[in-house]
Tab-separated table of C-alpha atoms in Angstrom:
chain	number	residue	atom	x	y	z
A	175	UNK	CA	83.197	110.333	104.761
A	176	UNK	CA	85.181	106.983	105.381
A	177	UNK	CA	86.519	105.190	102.415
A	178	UNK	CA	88.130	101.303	102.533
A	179	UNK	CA	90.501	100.616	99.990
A	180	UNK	CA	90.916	97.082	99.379
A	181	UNK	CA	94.014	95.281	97.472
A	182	UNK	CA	92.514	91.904	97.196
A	183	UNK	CA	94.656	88.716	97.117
A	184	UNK	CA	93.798	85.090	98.444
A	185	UNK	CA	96.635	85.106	100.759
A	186	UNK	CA	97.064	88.461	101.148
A	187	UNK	CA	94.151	90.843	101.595
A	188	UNK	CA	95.505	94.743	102.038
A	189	UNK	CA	92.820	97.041	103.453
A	190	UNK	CA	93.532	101.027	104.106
A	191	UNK	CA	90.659	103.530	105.864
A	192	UNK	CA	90.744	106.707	104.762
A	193	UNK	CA	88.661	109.619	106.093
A	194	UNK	CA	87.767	112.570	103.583
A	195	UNK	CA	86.769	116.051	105.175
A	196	UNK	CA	86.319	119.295	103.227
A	197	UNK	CA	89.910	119.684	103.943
A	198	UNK	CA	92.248	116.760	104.172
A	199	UNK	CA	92.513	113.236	103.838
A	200	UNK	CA	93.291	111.516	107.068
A	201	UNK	CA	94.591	108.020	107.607
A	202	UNK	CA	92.870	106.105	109.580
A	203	UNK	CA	93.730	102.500	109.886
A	204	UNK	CA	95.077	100.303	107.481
A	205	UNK	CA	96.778	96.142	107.524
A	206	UNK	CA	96.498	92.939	105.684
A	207	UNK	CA	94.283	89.988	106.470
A	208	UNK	CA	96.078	87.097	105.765
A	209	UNK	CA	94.936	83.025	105.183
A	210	UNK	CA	97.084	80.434	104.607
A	211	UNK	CA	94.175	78.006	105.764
A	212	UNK	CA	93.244	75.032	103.056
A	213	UNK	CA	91.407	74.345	100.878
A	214	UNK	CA	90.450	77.823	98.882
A	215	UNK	CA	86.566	77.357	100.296
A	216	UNK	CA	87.903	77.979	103.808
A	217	UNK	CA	90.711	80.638	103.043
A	218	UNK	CA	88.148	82.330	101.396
A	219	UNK	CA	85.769	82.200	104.291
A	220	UNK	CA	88.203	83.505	106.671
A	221	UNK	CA	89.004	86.679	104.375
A	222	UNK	CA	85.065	87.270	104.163
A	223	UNK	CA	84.935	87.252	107.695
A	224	UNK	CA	87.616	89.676	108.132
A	225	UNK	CA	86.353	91.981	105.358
A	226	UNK	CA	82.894	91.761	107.599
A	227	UNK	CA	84.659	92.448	110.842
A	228	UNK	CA	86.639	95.640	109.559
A	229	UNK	CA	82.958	96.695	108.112
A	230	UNK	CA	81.317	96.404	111.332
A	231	UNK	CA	84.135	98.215	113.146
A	232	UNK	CA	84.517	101.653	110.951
A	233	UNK	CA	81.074	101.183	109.013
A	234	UNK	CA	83.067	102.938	105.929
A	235	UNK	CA	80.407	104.867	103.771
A	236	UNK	CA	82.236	103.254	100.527
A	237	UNK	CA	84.385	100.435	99.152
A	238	UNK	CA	87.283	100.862	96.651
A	239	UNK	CA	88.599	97.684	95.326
A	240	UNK	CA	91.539	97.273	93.000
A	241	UNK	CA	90.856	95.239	89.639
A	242	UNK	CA	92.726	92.710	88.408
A	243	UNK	CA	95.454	93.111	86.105
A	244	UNK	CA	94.924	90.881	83.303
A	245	UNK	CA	97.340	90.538	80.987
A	246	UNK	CA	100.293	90.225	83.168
A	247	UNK	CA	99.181	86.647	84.627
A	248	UNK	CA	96.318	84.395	84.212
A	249	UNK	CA	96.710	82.697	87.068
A	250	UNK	CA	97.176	85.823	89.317
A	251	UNK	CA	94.210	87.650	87.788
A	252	UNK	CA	91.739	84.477	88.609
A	253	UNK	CA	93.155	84.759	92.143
A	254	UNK	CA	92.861	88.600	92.187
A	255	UNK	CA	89.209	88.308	90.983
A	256	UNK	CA	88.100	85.494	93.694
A	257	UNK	CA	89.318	87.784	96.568
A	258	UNK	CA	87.648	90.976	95.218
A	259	UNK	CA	84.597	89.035	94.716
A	260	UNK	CA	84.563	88.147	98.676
A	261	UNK	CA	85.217	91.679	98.966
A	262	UNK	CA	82.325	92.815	96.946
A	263	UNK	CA	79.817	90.557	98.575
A	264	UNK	CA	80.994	91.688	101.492
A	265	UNK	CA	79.990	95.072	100.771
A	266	UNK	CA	76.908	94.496	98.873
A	267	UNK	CA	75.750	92.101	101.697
A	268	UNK	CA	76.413	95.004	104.099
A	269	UNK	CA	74.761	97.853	101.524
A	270	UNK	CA	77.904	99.567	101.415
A	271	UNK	CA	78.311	101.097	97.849
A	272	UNK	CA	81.725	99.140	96.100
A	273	UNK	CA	83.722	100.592	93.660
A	274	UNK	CA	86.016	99.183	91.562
A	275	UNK	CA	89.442	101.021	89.724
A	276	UNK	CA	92.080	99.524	87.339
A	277	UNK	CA	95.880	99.702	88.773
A	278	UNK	CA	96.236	102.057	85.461
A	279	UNK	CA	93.479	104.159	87.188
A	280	UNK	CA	95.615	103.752	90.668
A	281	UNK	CA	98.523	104.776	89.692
A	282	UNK	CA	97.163	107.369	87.119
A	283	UNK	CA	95.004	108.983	90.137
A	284	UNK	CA	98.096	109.083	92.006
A	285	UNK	CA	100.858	110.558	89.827
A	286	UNK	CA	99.179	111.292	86.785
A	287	UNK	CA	100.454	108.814	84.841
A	288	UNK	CA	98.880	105.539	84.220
A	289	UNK	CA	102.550	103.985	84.127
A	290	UNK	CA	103.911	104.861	87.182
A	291	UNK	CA	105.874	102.658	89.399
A	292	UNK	CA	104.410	101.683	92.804
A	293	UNK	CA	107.133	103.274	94.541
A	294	UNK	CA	106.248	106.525	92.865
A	295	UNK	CA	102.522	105.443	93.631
A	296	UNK	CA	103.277	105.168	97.406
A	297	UNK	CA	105.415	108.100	97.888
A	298	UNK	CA	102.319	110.379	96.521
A	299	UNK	CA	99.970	108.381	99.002
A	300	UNK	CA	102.271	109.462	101.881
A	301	UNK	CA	102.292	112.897	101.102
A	302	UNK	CA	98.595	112.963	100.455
A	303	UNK	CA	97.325	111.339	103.349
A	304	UNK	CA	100.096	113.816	105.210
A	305	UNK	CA	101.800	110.976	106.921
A	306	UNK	CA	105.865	111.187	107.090
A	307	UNK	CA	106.332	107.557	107.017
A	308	UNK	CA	104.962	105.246	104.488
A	309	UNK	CA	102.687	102.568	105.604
A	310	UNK	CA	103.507	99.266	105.380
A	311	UNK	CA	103.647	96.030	104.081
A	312	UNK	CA	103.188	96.790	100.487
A	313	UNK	CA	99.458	95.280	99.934
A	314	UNK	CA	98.154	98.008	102.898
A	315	UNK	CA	99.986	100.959	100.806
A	316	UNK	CA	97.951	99.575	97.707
A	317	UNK	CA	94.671	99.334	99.521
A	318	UNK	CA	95.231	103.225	100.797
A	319	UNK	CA	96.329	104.089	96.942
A	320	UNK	CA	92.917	102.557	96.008
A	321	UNK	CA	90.920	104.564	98.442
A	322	UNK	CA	92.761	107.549	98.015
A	323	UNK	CA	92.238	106.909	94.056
A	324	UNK	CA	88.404	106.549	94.773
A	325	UNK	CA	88.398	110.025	96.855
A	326	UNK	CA	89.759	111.907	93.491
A	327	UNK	CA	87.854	109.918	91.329
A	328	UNK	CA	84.551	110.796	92.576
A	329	UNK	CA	84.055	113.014	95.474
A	330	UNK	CA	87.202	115.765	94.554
A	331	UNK	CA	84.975	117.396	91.494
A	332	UNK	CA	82.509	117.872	93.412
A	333	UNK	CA	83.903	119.881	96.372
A	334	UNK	CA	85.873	121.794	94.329
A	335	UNK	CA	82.390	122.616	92.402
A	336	UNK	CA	81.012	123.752	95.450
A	337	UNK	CA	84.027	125.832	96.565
A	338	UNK	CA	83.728	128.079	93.526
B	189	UNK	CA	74.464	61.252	100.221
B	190	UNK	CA	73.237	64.031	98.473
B	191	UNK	CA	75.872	66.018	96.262
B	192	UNK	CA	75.229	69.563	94.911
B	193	UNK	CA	76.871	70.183	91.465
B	194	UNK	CA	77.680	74.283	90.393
B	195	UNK	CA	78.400	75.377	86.572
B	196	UNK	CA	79.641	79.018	87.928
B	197	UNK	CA	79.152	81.822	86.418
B	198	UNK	CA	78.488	85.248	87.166
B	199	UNK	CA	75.437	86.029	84.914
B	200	UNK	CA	73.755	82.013	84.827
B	201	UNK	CA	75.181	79.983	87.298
B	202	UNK	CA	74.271	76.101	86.753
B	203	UNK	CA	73.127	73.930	89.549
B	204	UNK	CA	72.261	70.524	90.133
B	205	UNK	CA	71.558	67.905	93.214
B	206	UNK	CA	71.846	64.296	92.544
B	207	UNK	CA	71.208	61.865	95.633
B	208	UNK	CA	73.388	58.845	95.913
B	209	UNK	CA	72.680	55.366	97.350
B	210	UNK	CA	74.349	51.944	97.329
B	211	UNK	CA	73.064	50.908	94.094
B	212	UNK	CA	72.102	54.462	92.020
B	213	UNK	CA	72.748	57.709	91.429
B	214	UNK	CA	69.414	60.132	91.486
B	215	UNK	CA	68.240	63.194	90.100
B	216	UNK	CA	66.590	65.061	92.676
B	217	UNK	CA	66.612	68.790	91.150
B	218	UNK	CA	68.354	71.245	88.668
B	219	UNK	CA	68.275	74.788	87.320
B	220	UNK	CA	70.037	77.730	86.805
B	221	UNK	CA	70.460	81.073	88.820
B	222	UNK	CA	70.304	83.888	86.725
B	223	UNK	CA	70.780	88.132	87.652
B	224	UNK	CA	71.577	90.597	85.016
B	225	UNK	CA	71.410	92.880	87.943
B	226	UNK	CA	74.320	95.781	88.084
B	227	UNK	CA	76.739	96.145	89.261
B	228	UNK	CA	78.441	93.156	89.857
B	229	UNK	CA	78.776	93.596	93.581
B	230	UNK	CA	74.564	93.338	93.684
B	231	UNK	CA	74.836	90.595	91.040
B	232	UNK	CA	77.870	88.599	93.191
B	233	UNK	CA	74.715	89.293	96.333
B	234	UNK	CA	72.014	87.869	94.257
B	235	UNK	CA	73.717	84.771	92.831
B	236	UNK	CA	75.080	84.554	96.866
B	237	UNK	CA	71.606	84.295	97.702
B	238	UNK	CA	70.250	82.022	95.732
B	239	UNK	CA	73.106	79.106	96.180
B	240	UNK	CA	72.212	79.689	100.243
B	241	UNK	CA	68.718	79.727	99.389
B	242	UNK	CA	69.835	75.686	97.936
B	243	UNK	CA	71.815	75.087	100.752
B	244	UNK	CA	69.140	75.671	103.026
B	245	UNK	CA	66.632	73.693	101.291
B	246	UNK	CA	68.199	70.706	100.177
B	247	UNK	CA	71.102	70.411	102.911
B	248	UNK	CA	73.354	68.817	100.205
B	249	UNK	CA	76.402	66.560	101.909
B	250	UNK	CA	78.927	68.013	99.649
B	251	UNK	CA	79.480	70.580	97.060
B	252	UNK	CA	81.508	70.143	93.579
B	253	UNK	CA	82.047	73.129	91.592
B	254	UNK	CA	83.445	73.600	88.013
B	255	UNK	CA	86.483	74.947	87.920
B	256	UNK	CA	87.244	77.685	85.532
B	257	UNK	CA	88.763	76.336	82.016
B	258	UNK	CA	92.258	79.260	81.850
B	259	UNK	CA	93.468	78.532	78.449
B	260	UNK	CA	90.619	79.288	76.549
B	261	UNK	CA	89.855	83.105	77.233
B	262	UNK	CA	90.914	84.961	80.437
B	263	UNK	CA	88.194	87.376	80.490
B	264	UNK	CA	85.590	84.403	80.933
B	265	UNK	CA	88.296	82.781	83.370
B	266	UNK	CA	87.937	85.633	85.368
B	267	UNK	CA	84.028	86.065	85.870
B	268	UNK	CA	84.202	81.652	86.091
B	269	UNK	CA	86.506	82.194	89.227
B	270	UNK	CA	84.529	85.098	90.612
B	271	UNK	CA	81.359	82.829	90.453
B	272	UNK	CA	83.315	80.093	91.970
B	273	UNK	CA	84.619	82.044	94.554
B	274	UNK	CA	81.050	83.141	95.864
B	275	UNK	CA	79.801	79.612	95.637
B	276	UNK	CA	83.013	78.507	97.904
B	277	UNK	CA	82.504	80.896	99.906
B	278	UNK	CA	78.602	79.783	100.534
B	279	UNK	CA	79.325	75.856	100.909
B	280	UNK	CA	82.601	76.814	103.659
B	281	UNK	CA	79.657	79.050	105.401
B	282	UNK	CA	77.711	76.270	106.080
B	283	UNK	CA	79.911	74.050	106.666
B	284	UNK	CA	79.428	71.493	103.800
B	285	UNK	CA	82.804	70.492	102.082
B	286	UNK	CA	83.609	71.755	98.841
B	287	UNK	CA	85.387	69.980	95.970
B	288	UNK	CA	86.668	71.489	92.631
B	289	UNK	CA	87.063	69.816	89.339
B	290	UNK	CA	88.845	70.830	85.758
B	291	UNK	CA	86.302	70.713	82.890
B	292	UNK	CA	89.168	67.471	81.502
B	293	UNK	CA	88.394	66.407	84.942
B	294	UNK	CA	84.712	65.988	84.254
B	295	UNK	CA	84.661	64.955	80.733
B	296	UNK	CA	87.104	62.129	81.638
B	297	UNK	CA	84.643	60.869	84.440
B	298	UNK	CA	81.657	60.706	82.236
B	299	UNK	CA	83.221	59.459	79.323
B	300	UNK	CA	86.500	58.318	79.957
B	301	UNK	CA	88.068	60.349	78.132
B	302	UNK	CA	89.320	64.158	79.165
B	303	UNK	CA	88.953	65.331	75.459
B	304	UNK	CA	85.217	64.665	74.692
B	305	UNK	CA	82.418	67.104	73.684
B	306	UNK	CA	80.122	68.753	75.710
B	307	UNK	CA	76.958	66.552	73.886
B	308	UNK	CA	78.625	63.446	75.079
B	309	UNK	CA	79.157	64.233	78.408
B	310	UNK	CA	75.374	65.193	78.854
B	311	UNK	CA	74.253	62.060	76.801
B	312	UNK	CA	76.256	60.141	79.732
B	313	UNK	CA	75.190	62.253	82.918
B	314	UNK	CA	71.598	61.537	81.304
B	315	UNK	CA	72.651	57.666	81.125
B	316	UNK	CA	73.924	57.525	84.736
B	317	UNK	CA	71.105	59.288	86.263
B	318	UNK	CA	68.714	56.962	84.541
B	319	UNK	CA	66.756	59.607	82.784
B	320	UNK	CA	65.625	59.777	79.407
B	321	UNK	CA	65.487	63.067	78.780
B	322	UNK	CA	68.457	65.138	78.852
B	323	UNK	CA	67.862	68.026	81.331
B	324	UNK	CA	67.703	71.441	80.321
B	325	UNK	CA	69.765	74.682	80.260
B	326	UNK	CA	73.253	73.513	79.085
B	327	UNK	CA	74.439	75.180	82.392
B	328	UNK	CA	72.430	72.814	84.913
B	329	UNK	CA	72.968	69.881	82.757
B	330	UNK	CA	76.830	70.773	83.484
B	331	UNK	CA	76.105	71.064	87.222
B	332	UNK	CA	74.551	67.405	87.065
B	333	UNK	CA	77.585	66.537	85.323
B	334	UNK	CA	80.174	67.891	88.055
B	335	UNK	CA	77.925	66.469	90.576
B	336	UNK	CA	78.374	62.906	88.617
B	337	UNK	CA	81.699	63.432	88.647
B	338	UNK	CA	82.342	63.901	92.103
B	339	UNK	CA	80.424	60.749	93.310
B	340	UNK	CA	82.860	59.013	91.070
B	341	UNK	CA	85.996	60.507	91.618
B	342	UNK	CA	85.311	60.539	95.522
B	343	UNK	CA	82.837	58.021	96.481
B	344	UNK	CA	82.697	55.051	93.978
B	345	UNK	CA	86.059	53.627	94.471
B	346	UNK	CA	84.372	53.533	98.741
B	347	UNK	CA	81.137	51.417	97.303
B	348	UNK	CA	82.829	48.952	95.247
B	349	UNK	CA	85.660	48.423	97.587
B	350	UNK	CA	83.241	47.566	100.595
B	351	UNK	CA	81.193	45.512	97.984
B	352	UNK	CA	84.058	42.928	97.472
């Protein structure tokens, strides 16, 4: 199963591809898509497209898209929630079941605790995706934290139901 | 010139097409796009759909789109600039320019002043278009209004100045 985290931003669009097996999680590619193309209407456009072209190169089986964070900025979260709507049309458009987690649920999913730092966050990614380096810049880490968030959320209870 | 006016919002999104000429402004048709389908991925799809279904029927010249109001509640903030976002995102797809206004923005064109109520903005919009009824939901008569206050802000100050 192939699983596409998504960090969305309007300039800065993080996307990670995970692949879960019965037995590991496997990295598979990961990046940013970045706009700095005016007005909005056409940064947003280009994002779309590159959500569509990353979809029609891995076909991922589901979408995991970080959430907004709300009460830290206004402005931010409005800008947070245009580029993961892009990224849910995206999906919905190509049938592609989205998903969508809080960065409490991220970073919770990750560490166990909802109020982890993202360095903490990252370092847990590594080591579960059984890389030695961490992936970079900072928004692709996020989009593989996402993904690998989605893979415990809903797929890890029910291998470990049928392994028993 | 016809101009395509968008209330957004991601459960009834407002719409409205007004045709311009030299010497008046024109209703030409209004309504609302509504889906209460889940989740909001399919809903973002739907709502996708049915401003492209617009586009393709009416061919509007340009787009102006509501932008969402931040101080009042960021929840609603939020879903405004996810509905936006999608409507963009359609209009930048087609290639038809898109324009944003504040809700100030719009009450200042129709009434001249940035403070007014939502009843006298409508009571205006119905004025300028020549109608004498005032078209109904609340969310397409705020489309017409958006789409009035485009063809002011952007195209009246062209007329009058070629008039002289």
């Amino acid at each position: 199963m192939l699983i596409l985290g998504i960090d969305p931003g309007t300039v800065t669009m993080g996307y990670g591809l995970i692949e879960a097996t019965s037995d590991e999680l496997r990295l598979i590619d990961y990046g940013v898509l970045t706009s700095k193309v005016y007005p909005l209407a056409q940064r947003l456009y280009a994002l779309y497209s590159g959500i569509n072209e990353i979809l029609g190169r891995w076909g991922p089986d589901e979408v995991a898209i970080e959430e907004p964070f709300m009460a830290r900025n206004a402005r931010l979260a409005l800008a947070v929630g245009r580029a993961q709507a892009i990224a849910m049309l995206a999906a919905a458009q190509s049938g592609i079941p989205a998903y969508t987690y809080t960065p409490a649920q991220v970073k919770q999913a990750a560490t166990g605790y909802g109020g982890s730092g993202k360095e903490q966050v990252q370092v847990m990614v590594t080591i579960q995706l059984g890389l030695k380096l961490l992936p970079q810049p900072d928004d692709a880490a996020d989009a593989l934290a996402v993904a690998v968030c989605h893979f415990g959320q809903k797929h890890l209870a029910e291998i470990v139901a049928k392994e028993k």
